[in-house]
């Protein structure tokens, strides 16, 4: 039968038949109920089977009230937020029980029919399944609550005007303003002009092309705000038209004030611990340093006594004849001054200072610094330094502190060792973007059990050690973006390795 024939057949029906036909063909569920509190079904359209799983026969005579979700059964009586009233009709959104036992969301518009005296006769309802729509709205509301209560700063930014069209509570707090007194913000206000023109524009461009951008760009907060914040992510949202152009951006930032304060405090603590470790190292080396300084002082004294004796004996008759003695005295004085200078530099309490310096030169200077201690332990230094300066950018004092600690450990590793050849091998090499330093000894090695605990705070294998040297050393190297580790077979020696970024 053609569409024209169907329409003709419908038009030939009388009004009652036509109404019945439309009710039966409707995808909405049309039902009649008693006006009592039970809401008993008097009649229902065939759509009930598709919507609730019941046949028409099963529903007629059933108390509709019993199928309501317990939390929604009295919505109409309580005039809940889900109920709307307009011109004698109530619209209610609620959960209703399916034949299979689960609940679906229905939106029902109902009208009470009354007789001439105003007495309720029945209630007529038109219901539709809004489960998908309602769940989507709930998800949106949940998402909105998450966004609003997030500790991260979340902003929506117009693609063309760069105006911030939405800011969550965390953003208002960081910016020092309130929702109740809205202020119009534009994205370029949040950054220094140069940063916005370069980094921020690059981030927006990347998000437009790839959908998202991740990174870290420092924000410029309003004057008087003693806070630090940065944006971490940009998401580009496109319209659903054919052109799929970017409509707006979601910008996610973070207030890192507390984190920065914690990092600064931790850095101060690390510097303090490093300084204490240097002082302890100098205390442990005191006898060696005293001996090293005593040598040039003794030489100066001998040169002075010798010169005085020659003058008294008349063997020196002109100023020129004493020049050689003065030259030797000056050289030894400079040597003593250099020792004191190195020691003062090592124990000096300094802030973290990055500078460019030669790692090879530092290795040689530290070896010279520990020369007397090496002689006292009958050890020698052997170098395997890669040619060139091997430049790095780091805190020179802290890196040299680590080298002092590792080289002294290598020297002391020979305590109780019967070997006559006692080398401390200091090597450097560059591979790709990193510089590697190794300090090795040929002593008895370290057992696997000790090796696993070697870098733990307060763990030491020395009778007089505090167990902080290696722990602090690893902290220093990791703060420079590097690594510090040890290897040993437990028999023929130990090798400590430093991996640290090269210059650039």
Coordinates of C-alpha atoms in Angstrom, one line a residue:
X1 CA 0.0 0.0 0.0
X2 CA 1.4 3.4 -1.0
X3 CA 1.7 6.5 1.3
X4 CA -1.2 8.1 -0.6
X5 CA -3.4 5.1 0.1
X6 CA -2.3 5.2 3.8
X7 CA -3.3 8.8 4.1
X8 CA -6.6 8.2 2.3
X9 CA -7.4 5.3 4.7
X10 CA -6.7 7.5 7.7
X11 CA -8.8 10.3 6.3
X12 CA -11.7 7.8 5.8
X13 CA -11.7 7.0 9.6
X14 CA -14.2 8.6 11.9
X15 CA -12.8 10.9 14.6
X16 CA -12.7 8.2 17.3
X17 CA -10.9 5.7 15.1
X18 CA -8.5 8.4 13.9
X19 CA -7.6 9.3 17.5
X20 CA -7.2 5.7 18.5
X21 CA -4.9 5.2 15.5
X22 CA -2.7 8.2 16.4
X23 CA -2.4 7.0 20.0
X24 CA -1.4 3.5 19.0
X25 CA 1.2 4.8 16.5
X26 CA 2.8 7.4 18.8
X27 CA 6.3 6.7 20.2
X28 CA 5.3 8.5 23.4
X29 CA 3.4 6.4 26.0
X30 CA -0.1 7.8 26.5
X31 CA -2.0 6.5 29.5
X32 CA -5.1 7.1 31.7
X33 CA -5.0 6.7 35.5
X34 CA -7.4 6.8 38.4
X35 CA -7.2 10.1 40.3
X36 CA -6.4 8.3 43.5
X37 CA -3.0 8.2 45.1
X38 CA -2.4 4.7 43.6
X39 CA -2.5 6.1 40.0
X40 CA -3.9 2.8 38.7
X41 CA -3.6 2.3 35.0
X42 CA -7.0 2.4 33.2
X43 CA -5.6 2.3 29.7
X44 CA -2.2 2.7 28.0
X45 CA -0.9 2.9 24.5
X46 CA 1.2 0.1 22.9
X47 CA 4.3 2.2 23.3
X48 CA 4.4 1.0 26.9
X49 CA 6.0 -2.3 25.8
X50 CA 8.9 -0.6 24.0
X51 CA 9.4 1.8 26.9
X52 CA 8.8 -0.3 30.0
X53 CA 8.7 -3.9 28.8
X54 CA 5.1 -4.6 29.9
X55 CA 2.2 -5.5 27.6
X56 CA -0.9 -3.3 27.6
X57 CA -2.8 -6.1 29.3
X58 CA -0.1 -6.4 32.1
X59 CA -0.3 -2.7 32.8
X60 CA -4.1 -2.2 33.0
X61 CA -5.1 -2.4 36.6
X62 CA -1.5 -2.0 37.9
X63 CA -0.9 0.6 40.6
X64 CA 1.4 3.2 38.8
X65 CA 2.6 4.6 42.1
X66 CA 4.4 1.3 43.0
X67 CA 6.6 1.6 39.9
X68 CA 8.1 5.0 41.0
X69 CA 11.6 5.1 42.3
X70 CA 11.3 5.6 46.1
X71 CA 13.1 8.9 46.0
X72 CA 10.8 10.2 43.2
X73 CA 7.4 8.8 44.2
X74 CA 6.2 12.0 45.9
X75 CA 7.6 14.6 43.5
X76 CA 4.2 16.0 42.6
X77 CA 3.1 16.3 46.3
X78 CA 6.4 17.9 47.3
X79 CA 6.5 20.1 44.3
X80 CA 10.1 19.1 43.7
X81 CA 12.5 21.0 41.4
X82 CA 11.8 18.3 38.8
X83 CA 8.1 19.4 38.6
X84 CA 6.9 22.3 36.4
X85 CA 3.3 23.6 36.3
X86 CA 1.8 25.5 33.3
X87 CA -1.9 26.1 32.5
X88 CA -3.3 23.2 34.4
X89 CA -0.6 20.7 33.3
X90 CA 2.2 19.2 35.3
X91 CA 5.4 18.1 33.8
X92 CA 7.5 15.8 36.0
X93 CA 10.9 14.1 35.4
X94 CA 11.4 11.0 37.5
X95 CA 12.7 7.4 37.5
X96 CA 10.3 4.6 36.7
X97 CA 10.8 0.8 37.1
X98 CA 11.2 -1.3 33.9
X99 CA 9.9 -4.8 33.8
X100 CA 13.5 -6.1 33.9
X101 CA 14.0 -4.4 37.3
X102 CA 16.1 -1.4 36.3
X103 CA 14.9 2.2 36.3
X104 CA 14.6 4.5 33.4
X105 CA 14.0 8.3 33.3
X106 CA 10.6 9.5 32.1
X107 CA 9.3 12.9 31.4
X108 CA 5.5 12.9 31.9
X109 CA 3.0 15.7 31.2
X110 CA -0.3 15.1 33.0
X111 CA -3.7 16.7 33.2
X112 CA -6.5 15.9 35.6
X113 CA -9.9 15.6 33.9
X114 CA -12.9 16.8 36.0
X115 CA -16.7 16.5 35.8
X116 CA -19.0 19.5 35.7
X117 CA -18.8 19.8 39.5
X118 CA -15.0 19.8 39.5
X119 CA -14.6 16.4 40.8
X120 CA -11.5 14.5 39.4
X121 CA -12.5 11.7 37.0
X122 CA -9.2 10.5 35.7
X123 CA -5.6 11.6 34.9
X124 CA -4.3 11.6 31.4
X125 CA -0.5 11.4 30.9
X126 CA 1.9 11.6 28.0
X127 CA 5.3 10.1 28.8
X128 CA 8.6 9.9 27.0
X129 CA 11.9 8.1 27.7
X130 CA 14.5 10.8 28.6
X131 CA 17.1 8.5 30.1
X132 CA 19.9 9.3 27.7
X133 CA 19.2 13.1 27.9
X134 CA 18.9 13.1 31.7
X135 CA 22.1 11.0 32.2
X136 CA 23.9 13.4 29.9
X137 CA 22.7 16.4 31.9
X138 CA 23.8 14.7 35.1
X139 CA 27.2 14.0 33.7
X140 CA 27.5 17.6 32.6
X141 CA 26.5 18.8 36.0
X142 CA 29.0 16.5 37.7
X143 CA 31.7 17.6 35.3
X144 CA 30.8 21.2 36.1
X145 CA 31.0 20.5 39.8
X146 CA 34.4 18.9 39.3
X147 CA 35.6 21.8 37.2
X148 CA 34.3 24.4 39.7
X149 CA 35.8 22.6 42.7
X150 CA 39.1 21.7 41.0
X151 CA 42.3 23.1 42.7
X152 CA 43.6 23.8 39.1
X153 CA 42.8 27.0 37.4
X154 CA 40.4 26.3 34.5
X155 CA 39.5 29.0 32.0
X156 CA 37.5 29.1 28.7
X157 CA 39.0 31.5 26.2
X158 CA 37.3 32.9 23.0
X159 CA 39.2 31.9 19.9
X160 CA 39.0 35.3 18.2
X161 CA 38.7 37.9 21.0
X162 CA 41.0 36.1 23.5
X163 CA 38.4 37.0 26.2
X164 CA 38.1 34.6 29.1
X165 CA 34.4 33.6 29.1
X166 CA 34.6 31.4 32.1
X167 CA 36.9 31.0 35.1
X168 CA 36.5 28.5 38.0
X169 CA 36.8 29.3 41.7
X170 CA 40.5 28.5 41.8
X171 CA 41.2 31.0 39.1
X172 CA 39.3 33.8 40.8
X173 CA 41.2 33.1 44.0
X174 CA 44.6 33.2 42.3
X175 CA 43.7 36.4 40.4
X176 CA 42.4 38.0 43.6
X177 CA 38.9 38.7 42.3
X178 CA 35.4 37.5 43.0
X179 CA 32.6 36.0 41.0
X180 CA 30.2 38.4 42.6
X181 CA 32.1 41.3 41.2
X182 CA 33.1 40.0 37.7
X183 CA 36.0 41.6 35.9
X184 CA 36.5 41.1 32.2
X185 CA 39.9 39.4 31.6
X186 CA 41.7 38.8 28.3
X187 CA 44.3 36.2 27.9
X188 CA 47.1 38.6 27.0
X189 CA 46.7 40.3 30.4
X190 CA 47.9 37.1 32.0
X191 CA 51.4 37.1 30.6
X192 CA 54.3 39.4 29.9
X193 CA 54.0 40.8 26.3
X194 CA 57.1 39.0 25.0
X195 CA 56.0 35.7 26.5
X196 CA 52.4 36.1 25.2
X197 CA 53.7 36.9 21.7
X198 CA 56.0 33.9 21.6
X199 CA 55.3 31.1 24.0
X200 CA 51.6 31.5 24.5
X201 CA 50.9 32.1 20.8
X202 CA 52.9 29.0 20.0
X203 CA 50.9 27.0 22.5
X204 CA 47.6 28.1 21.0
X205 CA 48.8 27.4 17.5
X206 CA 50.0 23.9 18.5
X207 CA 46.6 23.2 20.2
X208 CA 44.8 24.4 17.1
X209 CA 46.8 22.0 14.9
X210 CA 47.1 19.0 17.2
X211 CA 44.1 19.4 19.6
X212 CA 46.1 19.9 22.8
X213 CA 49.3 21.4 24.1
X214 CA 51.2 20.5 27.2
X215 CA 54.0 22.5 28.9
X216 CA 54.7 25.2 31.4
X217 CA 54.4 29.0 30.9
X218 CA 54.6 31.3 33.8
X219 CA 51.7 33.7 34.2
X220 CA 51.8 37.4 35.1
X221 CA 49.3 37.9 37.9
X222 CA 47.8 41.3 38.9
X223 CA 50.1 43.6 40.8
X224 CA 50.1 43.0 44.5
X225 CA 49.4 39.3 44.2
X226 CA 52.3 37.5 46.0
X227 CA 51.6 34.3 44.2
X228 CA 53.1 32.2 41.4
X229 CA 51.1 30.5 38.7
X230 CA 51.6 28.9 35.3
X231 CA 49.5 27.3 32.5
X232 CA 50.1 23.6 31.9
X233 CA 47.6 22.6 29.2
X234 CA 45.6 24.1 26.3
X235 CA 42.8 22.3 24.6
X236 CA 41.2 23.5 21.4
X237 CA 37.5 22.9 21.0
X238 CA 36.1 22.9 17.4
X239 CA 32.5 23.6 16.3
X240 CA 30.5 20.8 14.7
X241 CA 30.0 22.4 11.4
X242 CA 31.7 21.3 8.2
X243 CA 34.6 23.8 8.6
X244 CA 35.5 22.4 12.1
X245 CA 37.1 25.7 13.0
X246 CA 38.4 26.3 16.6
X247 CA 35.6 27.8 18.6
X248 CA 37.2 28.3 22.0
X249 CA 40.1 27.0 24.1
X250 CA 40.2 25.4 27.5
X251 CA 43.2 26.6 29.4
X252 CA 44.3 24.7 32.5
X253 CA 46.7 26.4 34.9
X254 CA 48.1 25.8 38.4
X255 CA 48.8 28.0 41.3
X256 CA 52.3 26.8 42.3
X257 CA 52.9 29.3 45.2
X258 CA 53.1 26.6 47.9
X259 CA 55.1 24.3 45.7
X260 CA 57.6 27.0 45.0
X261 CA 57.9 27.9 48.7
X262 CA 58.4 24.2 49.5
X263 CA 61.1 23.9 46.8
X264 CA 62.9 27.0 48.0
X265 CA 62.8 25.7 51.6
X266 CA 64.1 22.3 50.4
X267 CA 66.8 24.0 48.4
X268 CA 67.8 26.1 51.5
X269 CA 67.9 22.9 53.6
X270 CA 70.0 21.2 50.9
X271 CA 72.5 24.1 50.8
X272 CA 72.7 24.0 54.6
X273 CA 73.3 20.3 54.7
X274 CA 75.9 20.6 51.9
X275 CA 77.7 23.3 53.9
X276 CA 77.6 21.2 57.1
X277 CA 79.0 18.3 55.1
X278 CA 81.9 20.5 53.8
X279 CA 82.7 21.6 57.3
X280 CA 82.7 18.0 58.5
X281 CA 85.0 17.1 55.6
X282 CA 87.5 19.8 56.5
X283 CA 87.4 18.7 60.1
X284 CA 88.2 15.2 59.0
X285 CA 91.0 16.5 56.8
X286 CA 92.4 18.9 59.4
X287 CA 95.6 17.1 60.1
X288 CA 96.4 16.7 56.4
X289 CA 95.6 20.4 55.7
X290 CA 97.8 21.5 58.6
X291 CA 100.6 19.4 57.3
X292 CA 100.1 20.8 53.7
X293 CA 100.1 24.4 54.9
X294 CA 103.0 23.7 57.3
X295 CA 105.3 22.8 54.3
X296 CA 105.3 26.2 52.6
X297 CA 105.4 28.0 56.0
X298 CA 108.4 25.9 57.0
X299 CA 110.1 26.6 53.7
X300 CA 109.5 30.4 54.1
X301 CA 111.0 30.2 57.6
X302 CA 114.1 28.3 56.4
X303 CA 114.7 30.8 53.5
X304 CA 114.4 33.7 55.9
X305 CA 116.8 32.2 58.5
X306 CA 119.2 31.3 55.7
X307 CA 119.2 34.8 54.3
X308 CA 119.6 36.3 57.7
X309 CA 122.6 34.1 58.5
X310 CA 124.3 35.0 55.2
X311 CA 123.7 38.7 55.9
X312 CA 125.2 38.3 59.4
X313 CA 128.2 36.4 58.0
X314 CA 128.7 39.2 55.4
X315 CA 128.3 36.9 52.5
X316 CA 125.5 39.1 51.1
X317 CA 126.7 42.7 50.3
X318 CA 124.1 43.9 47.9
X319 CA 120.3 43.9 47.5
X320 CA 120.6 42.0 44.2
X321 CA 122.2 39.0 46.0
X322 CA 119.1 38.5 48.2
X323 CA 116.7 38.6 45.2
X324 CA 116.8 34.8 44.7
X325 CA 115.8 34.2 48.3
X326 CA 113.0 36.7 48.1
X327 CA 111.7 34.9 44.9
X328 CA 111.7 31.5 46.7
X329 CA 110.0 33.0 49.7
X330 CA 107.3 34.6 47.5
X331 CA 106.6 31.4 45.7
X332 CA 106.1 29.5 49.0
X333 CA 103.9 32.3 50.4
X334 CA 101.7 32.1 47.3
X335 CA 101.5 28.3 47.7
X336 CA 100.3 28.7 51.3
X337 CA 97.9 31.4 50.3
X338 CA 96.5 29.2 47.5
X339 CA 95.9 26.3 50.0
X340 CA 94.1 28.6 52.4
X341 CA 92.1 30.1 49.5
X342 CA 91.0 26.7 48.3
X343 CA 90.0 25.7 51.8
X344 CA 88.0 28.9 52.4
X345 CA 86.3 28.5 49.1
X346 CA 85.3 25.0 49.9
X347 CA 83.8 25.7 53.3
X348 CA 82.2 29.1 52.4
X349 CA 78.5 29.2 52.8
X350 CA 77.1 30.2 49.4
X351 CA 73.8 30.3 47.6
X352 CA 73.3 28.0 44.6
X353 CA 75.3 29.6 41.8
X354 CA 75.4 28.2 38.3
X355 CA 78.5 29.0 36.4
X356 CA 80.5 27.6 33.5
X357 CA 83.7 25.8 34.4
X358 CA 86.1 23.1 33.3
X359 CA 85.4 19.7 34.9
X360 CA 88.9 18.4 34.1
X361 CA 90.4 21.4 35.9
X362 CA 88.2 20.8 38.9
X363 CA 89.3 17.2 39.1
X364 CA 92.9 18.2 39.1
X365 CA 92.4 21.0 41.7
X366 CA 90.6 18.6 44.0
X367 CA 93.4 16.0 43.6
X368 CA 95.9 18.7 44.5
X369 CA 93.7 19.7 47.5
X370 CA 93.8 16.1 48.8
X371 CA 97.4 15.5 47.9
X372 CA 98.7 15.3 51.4
X373 CA 95.9 13.0 52.5
X374 CA 96.7 10.7 49.6
X375 CA 100.4 10.7 50.6
X376 CA 99.5 9.9 54.2
X377 CA 97.5 6.8 53.0
X378 CA 100.3 5.8 50.5
X379 CA 97.9 6.3 47.6
X380 CA 98.5 7.9 44.2
X381 CA 96.3 9.6 41.7
X382 CA 95.9 8.4 38.2
X383 CA 94.0 10.5 35.6
X384 CA 92.1 9.4 32.5
X385 CA 90.7 12.8 31.6
X386 CA 89.2 13.3 28.1
X387 CA 91.1 15.9 26.1
X388 CA 89.7 19.4 26.1
X389 CA 88.2 21.5 28.9
X390 CA 85.0 19.4 29.2
X391 CA 82.8 22.4 30.2
X392 CA 79.7 22.1 32.3
X393 CA 77.3 24.7 33.7
X394 CA 76.6 24.0 37.4
X395 CA 77.4 25.1 41.0
X396 CA 81.2 24.7 41.0
X397 CA 81.5 24.5 44.8
X398 CA 78.8 21.8 45.1
X399 CA 80.2 19.7 42.3
X400 CA 83.7 19.9 43.8
X401 CA 82.2 18.9 47.2
X402 CA 80.9 15.7 45.6
X403 CA 84.3 15.0 44.0
X404 CA 86.1 15.6 47.3
X405 CA 83.7 13.1 49.0
X406 CA 84.2 10.4 46.3
X407 CA 88.0 10.8 46.1
X408 CA 88.4 10.8 49.9
X409 CA 86.2 7.6 50.0
X410 CA 88.5 6.0 47.4
X411 CA 91.6 7.0 49.4
X412 CA 90.1 5.6 52.7
X413 CA 89.0 2.4 50.9
X414 CA 92.6 1.2 51.1
X415 CA 92.5 1.2 55.0
X416 CA 93.3 -2.3 56.1
X417 CA 94.1 -3.3 52.5
X418 CA 97.4 -5.3 52.0
X419 CA 97.9 -4.1 48.4
X420 CA 101.1 -2.1 47.7
X421 CA 99.8 -0.5 44.6
X422 CA 97.1 1.9 45.7
X423 CA 95.8 4.0 42.8
X424 CA 92.8 6.3 42.8
X425 CA 91.7 6.6 39.2
X426 CA 89.9 9.8 38.2
X427 CA 88.4 9.7 34.7
X428 CA 86.1 11.9 32.6
X429 CA 84.4 11.4 29.2
X430 CA 81.6 13.0 27.2
X431 CA 78.9 11.0 25.5
X432 CA 76.1 12.9 23.6
X433 CA 74.6 15.5 25.9
X434 CA 76.2 14.2 29.2
X435 CA 79.6 14.2 30.9
X436 CA 80.6 11.1 32.9
X437 CA 83.0 11.2 35.8
X438 CA 84.3 8.1 37.5
X439 CA 86.3 7.7 40.7
X440 CA 87.7 4.2 41.1
X441 CA 89.9 2.3 43.6
X442 CA 91.4 -1.2 43.5
X443 CA 90.8 -2.0 47.2
X444 CA 88.6 -4.8 48.6
X445 CA 85.3 -3.7 47.1
X446 CA 81.9 -3.4 48.6
X447 CA 79.5 -6.2 49.2
X448 CA 76.1 -6.3 47.5
X449 CA 74.3 -5.8 50.8
X450 CA 76.2 -2.6 51.6
X451 CA 76.0 -1.4 48.0
X452 CA 72.2 -1.4 48.2
X453 CA 72.2 0.9 51.3
X454 CA 75.2 3.0 50.4
X455 CA 73.3 6.2 49.5
X456 CA 70.8 6.0 52.4
X457 CA 71.0 8.8 55.0
X458 CA 73.0 7.9 58.1
X459 CA 74.2 4.6 56.7
X460 CA 78.0 4.3 56.9
X461 CA 80.6 1.5 56.9
X462 CA 83.2 3.8 58.7
X463 CA 83.6 3.7 62.4
X464 CA 83.8 7.5 62.6
X465 CA 81.5 8.4 59.7
X466 CA 78.1 10.1 59.9
X467 CA 76.6 8.5 56.8
X468 CA 75.6 11.7 55.2
X469 CA 78.3 12.3 52.6
X470 CA 77.0 10.1 49.8
X471 CA 73.4 10.9 50.5
X472 CA 74.1 14.6 50.2
X473 CA 76.3 14.0 47.1
X474 CA 73.5 12.2 45.3
X475 CA 71.1 15.0 46.2
X476 CA 73.4 17.6 44.8
X477 CA 73.9 15.6 41.5
X478 CA 70.2 15.0 41.1
X479 CA 69.5 18.7 41.7
X480 CA 71.7 19.3 38.7
X481 CA 69.7 16.9 36.5
X482 CA 72.2 14.1 36.8
X483 CA 72.8 10.7 38.4
X484 CA 75.2 9.3 40.9
X485 CA 75.7 5.5 41.4
X486 CA 78.3 2.9 42.5
X487 CA 79.4 -0.4 41.2
X488 CA 81.5 -3.1 42.8
X489 CA 82.2 -6.8 42.5
X490 CA 83.0 -7.0 46.3
X491 CA 86.5 -8.1 45.6
X492 CA 88.7 -6.0 43.4
X493 CA 87.5 -2.4 43.9
X494 CA 84.7 0.1 43.6
X495 CA 83.7 2.6 40.9
X496 CA 81.6 5.6 41.6
X497 CA 80.0 7.2 38.5
X498 CA 78.6 10.7 38.0
X499 CA 76.4 11.5 35.0
X500 CA 75.7 15.2 34.6
X501 CA 74.4 17.3 31.7
X502 CA 77.1 18.9 29.5
X503 CA 77.1 22.6 28.7
X504 CA 74.2 23.4 26.4

